[in-house]
Short mmCIF file of C-alpha atoms and ligand atoms in Angstrom, two decimals:
data_model
loop_
_atom_site.label_atom_id
_atom_site.label_comp_id
_atom_site.label_asym_id
_atom_site.label_seq_id
_atom_site.Cartn_x
_atom_site.Cartn_y
_atom_site.Cartn_z
CA UNK A 1 0.00 0.00 0.00
CA UNK A 2 1.33 3.51 -0.83
CA UNK A 3 0.75 5.99 1.99
CA UNK A 4 3.38 8.12 3.68
CA UNK A 5 3.05 7.65 7.43
CA UNK A 6 4.68 8.97 10.58
CA UNK A 7 3.93 6.76 13.59
CA UNK A 8 4.38 8.05 17.15
CA UNK A 9 5.36 5.17 19.42
CA UNK A 10 6.39 4.13 22.90
CA UNK A 11 7.66 0.64 23.60
CA UNK A 12 5.77 -2.63 23.52
CA UNK A 13 2.28 -1.55 22.29
CA UNK A 14 3.77 0.92 19.84
CA UNK A 15 6.29 -1.56 18.47
CA UNK A 16 3.57 -4.12 17.69
CA UNK A 17 1.61 -1.74 15.46
CA UNK A 18 4.81 -0.39 13.88
CA UNK A 19 5.76 -3.99 13.06
CA UNK A 20 2.37 -4.43 11.39
CA UNK A 21 2.78 -1.19 9.42
CA UNK A 22 6.25 -2.32 8.32
CA UNK A 23 4.72 -5.45 6.79
CA UNK A 24 2.38 -3.39 4.60
CA UNK A 25 4.07 -0.09 3.72
CA UNK A 26 7.18 0.28 1.56
CA UNK A 27 10.05 1.01 3.98
CA UNK A 28 10.59 4.51 2.61
CA UNK A 29 6.99 5.40 3.50
CA UNK A 30 7.26 4.65 7.23
CA UNK A 31 8.98 6.90 9.77
CA UNK A 32 8.66 6.09 13.45
CA UNK A 33 9.16 8.84 16.03
CA UNK A 34 9.92 7.19 19.35
CA UNK A 35 9.52 8.40 22.94
CA UNK A 36 12.80 9.09 24.74
CA UNK A 37 11.23 10.34 27.99
CA UNK A 38 11.91 6.90 29.55
CA UNK A 39 15.65 7.05 28.77
CA UNK A 40 17.94 6.84 31.78
CA UNK A 41 21.40 5.96 32.96
CA UNK A 42 22.13 2.76 34.79
CA UNK A 43 25.58 1.35 35.54
CA UNK A 44 26.79 4.54 33.76
CA UNK A 45 25.20 3.29 30.53
CA UNK A 46 22.72 5.28 28.47
CA UNK A 47 19.58 3.18 28.05
CA UNK A 48 16.71 3.94 25.63
CA UNK A 49 14.04 1.35 26.43
CA UNK A 50 11.45 2.43 23.84
CA UNK A 51 13.89 3.00 20.97
CA UNK A 52 15.42 -0.41 21.60
CA UNK A 53 12.04 -2.14 21.78
CA UNK A 54 10.98 -0.64 18.44
CA UNK A 55 14.33 -1.47 16.79
CA UNK A 56 14.61 -5.00 18.17
CA UNK A 57 11.02 -5.69 17.07
CA UNK A 58 11.59 -4.46 13.49
CA UNK A 59 14.91 -6.29 13.29
CA UNK A 60 13.31 -9.56 14.43
CA UNK A 61 15.55 -9.58 17.53
CA UNK A 62 12.88 -8.98 20.19
CA UNK A 63 11.90 -11.49 22.83
CA UNK A 64 8.46 -12.65 21.61
CA UNK A 65 7.29 -13.49 25.15
CA UNK A 66 7.99 -10.18 26.88
CA UNK A 67 7.79 -7.89 23.83
CA UNK A 68 10.91 -6.08 25.17
CA UNK A 69 14.53 -7.18 25.44
CA UNK A 70 16.25 -9.65 23.12
CA UNK A 71 15.42 -13.16 22.06
CA UNK A 72 17.87 -15.87 23.22
CA UNK A 73 19.07 -13.56 25.98
CA UNK A 74 21.37 -14.53 28.85
CA UNK A 75 22.00 -12.59 32.05
CA UNK A 76 25.53 -13.41 33.15
CA UNK A 77 26.97 -9.89 33.20
CA UNK A 78 24.20 -8.40 35.38
CA UNK A 79 24.18 -11.44 37.70
CA UNK A 80 27.89 -10.98 38.20
CA UNK A 81 27.53 -7.21 38.78
CA UNK A 82 24.76 -7.78 41.35
CA UNK A 83 26.88 -10.39 43.12
CA UNK A 84 29.56 -7.73 43.41
CA UNK A 85 27.10 -5.32 45.04
CA UNK A 86 25.61 -3.50 42.02
CA UNK A 87 21.92 -2.44 41.82
CA UNK A 88 19.59 -5.29 40.87
CA UNK A 89 16.28 -3.58 40.19
CA UNK A 90 16.76 -3.21 36.42
CA UNK A 91 17.72 -6.28 34.42
CA UNK A 92 20.12 -5.89 31.52
CA UNK A 93 20.65 -8.91 29.30
CA UNK A 94 24.07 -9.76 27.89
CA UNK A 95 23.17 -9.10 24.24
CA UNK A 96 21.22 -5.98 25.14
CA UNK A 97 24.24 -4.72 27.11
CA UNK A 98 26.23 -4.61 23.89
CA UNK A 99 23.75 -2.04 22.51
CA UNK A 100 24.05 0.17 25.61
CA UNK A 101 27.83 -0.10 25.70
CA UNK A 102 28.24 0.99 22.10
CA UNK A 103 25.55 3.71 22.35
CA UNK A 104 27.18 5.15 25.48
CA UNK A 105 30.63 5.04 23.90
CA UNK A 106 29.39 6.97 20.85
CA UNK A 107 27.46 9.54 22.91
CA UNK A 108 30.60 10.18 24.95
CA UNK A 109 32.54 10.62 21.70
CA UNK A 110 30.09 13.37 20.72
CA UNK A 111 27.64 11.63 18.37
CA UNK A 112 23.93 12.40 18.68
CA UNK A 113 21.28 9.87 19.61
CA UNK A 114 19.68 10.20 16.16
CA UNK A 115 23.02 9.54 14.36
CA UNK A 116 23.65 6.52 16.56
CA UNK A 117 20.12 5.19 16.04
CA UNK A 118 20.53 5.54 12.27
CA UNK A 119 23.79 3.57 12.32
CA UNK A 120 22.36 0.87 14.59
CA UNK A 121 19.30 0.49 12.33
CA UNK A 122 21.59 0.04 9.34
CA UNK A 123 23.56 -2.66 11.15
CA UNK A 124 20.35 -4.43 12.15
CA UNK A 125 19.01 -4.30 8.58
CA UNK A 126 16.07 -2.02 9.44
CA UNK A 127 14.98 -0.17 6.31
CA UNK A 128 12.28 2.03 7.85
CA UNK A 129 13.35 5.33 9.43
CA UNK A 130 13.43 5.19 13.23
CA UNK A 131 14.00 8.53 14.96
CA UNK A 132 14.25 9.47 18.61
CA UNK A 133 11.77 12.29 19.20
CA UNK A 134 14.62 14.59 20.23
CA UNK A 135 18.39 14.57 20.65
CA UNK A 136 17.92 16.72 23.75
CA UNK A 137 17.20 14.93 27.00
CA UNK A 138 13.54 15.01 28.05
CA UNK A 139 12.82 13.16 31.29
CA UNK A 140 9.39 11.90 32.29
CA UNK A 141 8.82 12.45 36.00
CA UNK A 142 5.90 10.65 37.62
CA UNK A 143 4.41 12.72 40.43
CA UNK A 144 3.07 10.40 43.12
CA UNK A 145 1.70 10.42 46.66
CA UNK A 146 5.22 9.34 47.67
CA UNK A 147 6.98 12.18 45.86
CA UNK A 148 8.42 12.66 42.38
CA UNK A 149 9.90 9.58 40.73
CA UNK A 150 11.99 9.31 37.58
CA UNK A 151 10.04 7.12 35.16
CA UNK A 152 12.08 3.91 35.50
CA UNK A 153 12.12 4.33 39.30
CA UNK A 154 8.33 4.36 39.20
CA UNK A 155 7.87 1.76 36.47
CA UNK A 156 10.49 -0.87 37.27
CA UNK A 157 11.89 -0.21 40.74
CA UNK A 158 8.53 0.62 42.38
CA UNK A 159 6.49 -1.60 40.02
CA UNK A 160 3.97 1.22 39.37
CA UNK A 161 2.73 0.93 42.96
CA UNK A 162 2.80 4.59 44.14
CA UNK A 163 -0.45 6.43 43.39
CA UNK A 164 -0.01 8.81 40.45
CA UNK A 165 -1.01 12.46 40.88
CA UNK A 166 0.51 13.91 37.70
CA UNK A 167 3.37 13.97 35.19
CA UNK A 168 6.13 16.36 34.24
CA UNK A 169 8.56 16.32 31.33
CA UNK A 170 11.84 17.85 32.41
CA UNK A 171 13.86 19.55 29.69
CA UNK A 172 10.96 19.78 27.26
CA UNK A 173 10.97 23.60 27.18
CA UNK A 174 14.31 23.61 25.39
CA UNK A 175 13.99 20.32 23.50
CA UNK A 176 13.64 20.36 19.74
CA UNK A 177 12.60 17.63 17.34
CA UNK A 178 15.49 15.39 16.28
CA UNK A 179 16.81 15.94 12.73
CA UNK A 180 14.42 14.38 10.22
CA UNK A 181 11.32 14.44 12.43
CA UNK A 182 9.79 17.66 11.10
CA UNK A 183 10.69 16.79 7.50
CA UNK A 184 9.01 13.37 7.84
CA UNK A 185 5.88 14.94 9.34
CA UNK A 186 5.80 17.52 6.57
CA UNK A 187 5.95 14.79 3.90
CA UNK A 188 3.47 12.46 5.65
CA UNK A 189 -0.10 11.93 4.51
CA UNK A 190 -1.06 11.03 8.08
CA UNK A 191 0.26 10.63 11.60
CA UNK A 192 -0.66 7.49 13.54
CA UNK A 193 -0.62 7.61 17.33
CA UNK A 194 0.17 4.00 18.22
CA UNK A 195 -1.64 2.14 21.05
CA UNK A 196 1.01 3.23 23.55
CA UNK A 197 0.50 4.66 27.02
CA UNK A 198 -0.96 8.17 26.40
CA UNK A 199 0.49 9.64 29.62
CA UNK A 200 4.07 8.40 29.54
CA UNK A 201 4.75 7.18 25.99
CA UNK A 202 2.86 9.62 23.71
CA UNK A 203 2.53 12.84 25.75
CA UNK A 204 6.33 13.23 26.03
CA UNK A 205 6.45 13.33 22.20
CA UNK A 206 3.48 15.67 21.89
CA UNK A 207 4.90 18.21 24.37
CA UNK A 208 7.99 18.81 22.23
CA UNK A 209 6.86 22.19 20.86
CA UNK A 210 7.96 21.94 17.25
CA UNK A 211 6.59 18.38 16.89
CA UNK A 212 3.24 19.49 18.29
CA UNK A 213 3.07 22.42 15.87
CA UNK A 214 4.14 20.31 12.88
CA UNK A 215 1.44 17.67 13.34
CA UNK A 216 -1.37 20.16 13.93
CA UNK A 217 -2.31 20.46 10.26
CA UNK A 218 -2.07 16.71 9.61
CA UNK A 219 -4.59 13.90 9.55
CA UNK A 220 -4.00 12.25 12.94
CA UNK A 221 -5.45 8.87 13.86
CA UNK A 222 -4.97 7.26 17.30
CA UNK A 223 -5.41 3.59 18.21
CA UNK A 224 -6.67 2.90 21.73
CA UNK A 225 -4.29 1.04 24.07
CA UNK A 226 -7.26 0.42 26.37
CA UNK A 227 -9.57 -2.47 25.53
CA UNK A 228 -12.64 -3.19 27.66
CA UNK A 229 -11.49 -0.68 30.29
CA UNK A 230 -8.12 -2.42 30.74
CA UNK A 231 -4.63 -2.20 29.35
CA UNK A 232 -3.19 -5.18 27.53
CA UNK A 233 -0.06 -4.56 29.58
CA UNK A 234 1.28 -1.77 31.75
CA UNK A 235 -0.13 0.96 33.97
CA UNK A 236 -2.16 3.21 31.61
CA UNK A 237 -5.57 2.13 33.02
CA UNK A 238 -4.28 2.38 36.60
CA UNK A 239 -3.02 5.90 35.84
CA UNK A 240 -6.41 6.99 34.48
CA UNK A 241 -8.18 5.59 37.56
CA UNK A 242 -5.74 7.27 39.97
CA UNK A 243 -6.30 10.58 38.18
CA UNK A 244 -10.06 10.08 38.70
CA UNK A 245 -10.79 9.32 35.07
CA UNK A 246 -12.71 6.15 34.24
CA UNK A 247 -10.26 4.16 32.07
CA UNK A 248 -11.78 3.43 28.66
CA UNK A 249 -11.18 3.87 24.95
CA UNK A 250 -13.38 6.96 25.23
CA UNK A 251 -11.05 8.42 27.87
CA UNK A 252 -8.15 7.91 25.44
CA UNK A 253 -10.06 9.74 22.68
CA UNK A 254 -10.77 12.53 25.20
CA UNK A 255 -7.07 12.63 26.13
CA UNK A 256 -6.20 13.54 22.52
CA UNK A 257 -9.20 15.87 22.18
CA UNK A 258 -8.89 18.53 19.50
CA UNK A 259 -6.00 16.77 17.75
CA UNK A 260 -7.57 13.74 16.14
CA UNK A 261 -9.10 13.23 12.71
CA UNK A 262 -10.08 9.67 13.57
CA UNK A 263 -9.99 7.13 16.40
CA UNK A 264 -9.65 3.34 16.35
CA UNK A 265 -11.18 1.27 19.13
CA UNK A 266 -11.73 -2.41 19.79
CA UNK A 267 -14.85 -4.39 18.83
CA UNK A 268 -15.29 -5.01 22.55
CA UNK A 269 -15.84 -1.26 23.02
CA UNK A 270 -18.17 -0.82 20.02
CA UNK A 271 -20.89 0.84 22.15
CA UNK A 272 -18.50 3.71 23.04
CA UNK A 273 -18.07 4.76 19.40
CA UNK A 274 -21.31 6.75 19.22
CA UNK A 275 -20.08 8.98 22.06
CA UNK A 276 -16.86 9.90 20.26
CA UNK A 277 -17.66 12.80 17.96
CA UNK A 278 -15.00 12.22 15.31
CA UNK A 279 -14.89 9.40 12.72
CA UNK A 280 -14.20 6.06 14.41
CA UNK A 281 -13.13 2.61 13.25
CA UNK A 282 -14.20 -0.34 15.37
CA UNK A 283 -12.09 -3.43 14.77
CA UNK A 284 -10.05 -6.17 16.45
CA UNK A 285 -7.17 -4.23 18.01
CA UNK A 286 -5.57 -7.01 20.06
CA UNK A 287 -2.26 -7.80 18.33
CA UNK A 288 -1.53 -11.19 19.88
CA UNK A 289 0.00 -12.63 16.70
CA UNK A 290 2.13 -11.40 13.81
CA UNK A 291 -0.83 -11.73 11.44
CA UNK A 292 -2.98 -9.61 13.71
CA UNK A 293 -0.35 -6.85 13.80
CA UNK A 294 -0.49 -6.62 10.01
CA UNK A 295 -4.27 -6.88 9.93
CA UNK A 296 -4.74 -3.99 12.37
CA UNK A 297 -2.16 -1.95 10.43
CA UNK A 298 -4.07 -2.54 7.18
CA UNK A 299 -7.39 -1.59 8.82
CA UNK A 300 -5.88 1.63 10.18
CA UNK A 301 -4.35 2.55 6.80
CA UNK A 302 -7.65 1.93 4.98
CA UNK A 303 -9.42 4.07 7.59
CA UNK A 304 -6.91 6.89 6.95
CA UNK A 305 -7.54 6.64 3.22
CA UNK A 306 -11.26 7.05 3.78
CA UNK A 307 -10.66 10.08 6.06
CA UNK A 308 -8.23 11.67 3.58
CA UNK A 309 -10.64 11.35 0.63
P1 GDP B 401 5.96 0.58 27.06
O1 GDP B 401 6.81 1.82 27.09
O2 GDP B 401 6.74 -0.67 26.76
O3 GDP B 401 5.00 0.44 28.20
O4 GDP B 401 5.14 0.71 25.74
P2 GDP B 401 3.84 1.36 25.17
O5 GDP B 401 3.42 2.57 25.91
O6 GDP B 401 4.04 1.44 23.70
O7 GDP B 401 2.85 0.16 25.40
C1 GDP B 401 2.00 0.00 26.49
C2 GDP B 401 0.56 0.09 26.02
O8 GDP B 401 0.37 -0.76 24.89
C3 GDP B 401 -0.40 -0.39 27.09
O9 GDP B 401 -1.26 0.66 27.44
C4 GDP B 401 -1.12 -1.56 26.42
O10 GDP B 401 -2.49 -1.63 26.73
C5 GDP B 401 -0.94 -1.31 24.95
N1 GDP B 401 -0.94 -2.53 24.17
C6 GDP B 401 -0.05 -3.55 24.26
N2 GDP B 401 -0.39 -4.53 23.38
C7 GDP B 401 -1.51 -4.10 22.73
C8 GDP B 401 -2.34 -4.68 21.71
O11 GDP B 401 -2.11 -5.79 21.22
N3 GDP B 401 -3.41 -3.93 21.29
C9 GDP B 401 -3.69 -2.69 21.81
N4 GDP B 401 -4.75 -2.04 21.34
N5 GDP B 401 -2.93 -2.13 22.78
C10 GDP B 401 -1.86 -2.83 23.22
#
């Protein structure tokens, strides 16, 4: 199918739809802009969880069971580090470590995250364009009843237990879109907001000022990460509930209010569609197989074609 698309993505949910899109669109027609608000340093290494999830997935290197990390992974390096007294709350696999080592080495030598990502994609045989949202650090801070927590502290170390009261994106005031992001948006016929966590995977991208302004004039379609009031994985539904918003596909549509040209929700939520006052597509949005990733991608692209007519 010929359609120039920019997809905004976080990690696991985003990567699944991106993988589906990659099976249908020519590689030159798909650019993925990935959240870097979750990036952090651990063991003095620079780790980009969402970028790596998207890249490993497209390269066929991802662990199919977890959706993140690498297939055929071993854990000897981290086990050894922990035995020596190192922090144990974030697991780094041996193969994955190679990525962080080389990324950190290049950053220290003065390369930008977008240059490094481009080189890594080439080495992994990824033909689509994968871009970090920004080369400037933007850090998602989760505000909780127990104080402010850096995203990975909240997500991994504290297992999403503290009650969320809000979010902040440190550094966003001065952050600019990474090279290539605005050009890709300008050339795109539509922007797809993947079924990623709206609060901590998509909002960090949307608050980068020049990205927000660039997508304003575009056809934007979002796919709900919430099915039947629940997330497939992760804390998005819990976050809505703690912020006193009933978690639902409708709440996701509300979240992106004023931006969207269309919204995609699951068959299970069909009765919510009539309360969403933009064009909707109701379909099977659970991507629990490779075929279903491609099928949802095709449905979303056909929906965009109808909207763009
Ligand atoms: P993370 O950074 O790895 O948490 O990645 P994302 O934010 O991209 O993904 C988490 C979101 O993806 C959760 O809110 C899930 O509900 C959603 N998700 C995961 N798998 C699926 C799926 O198969 N279909 C849909 N519609 N959403 C999914």
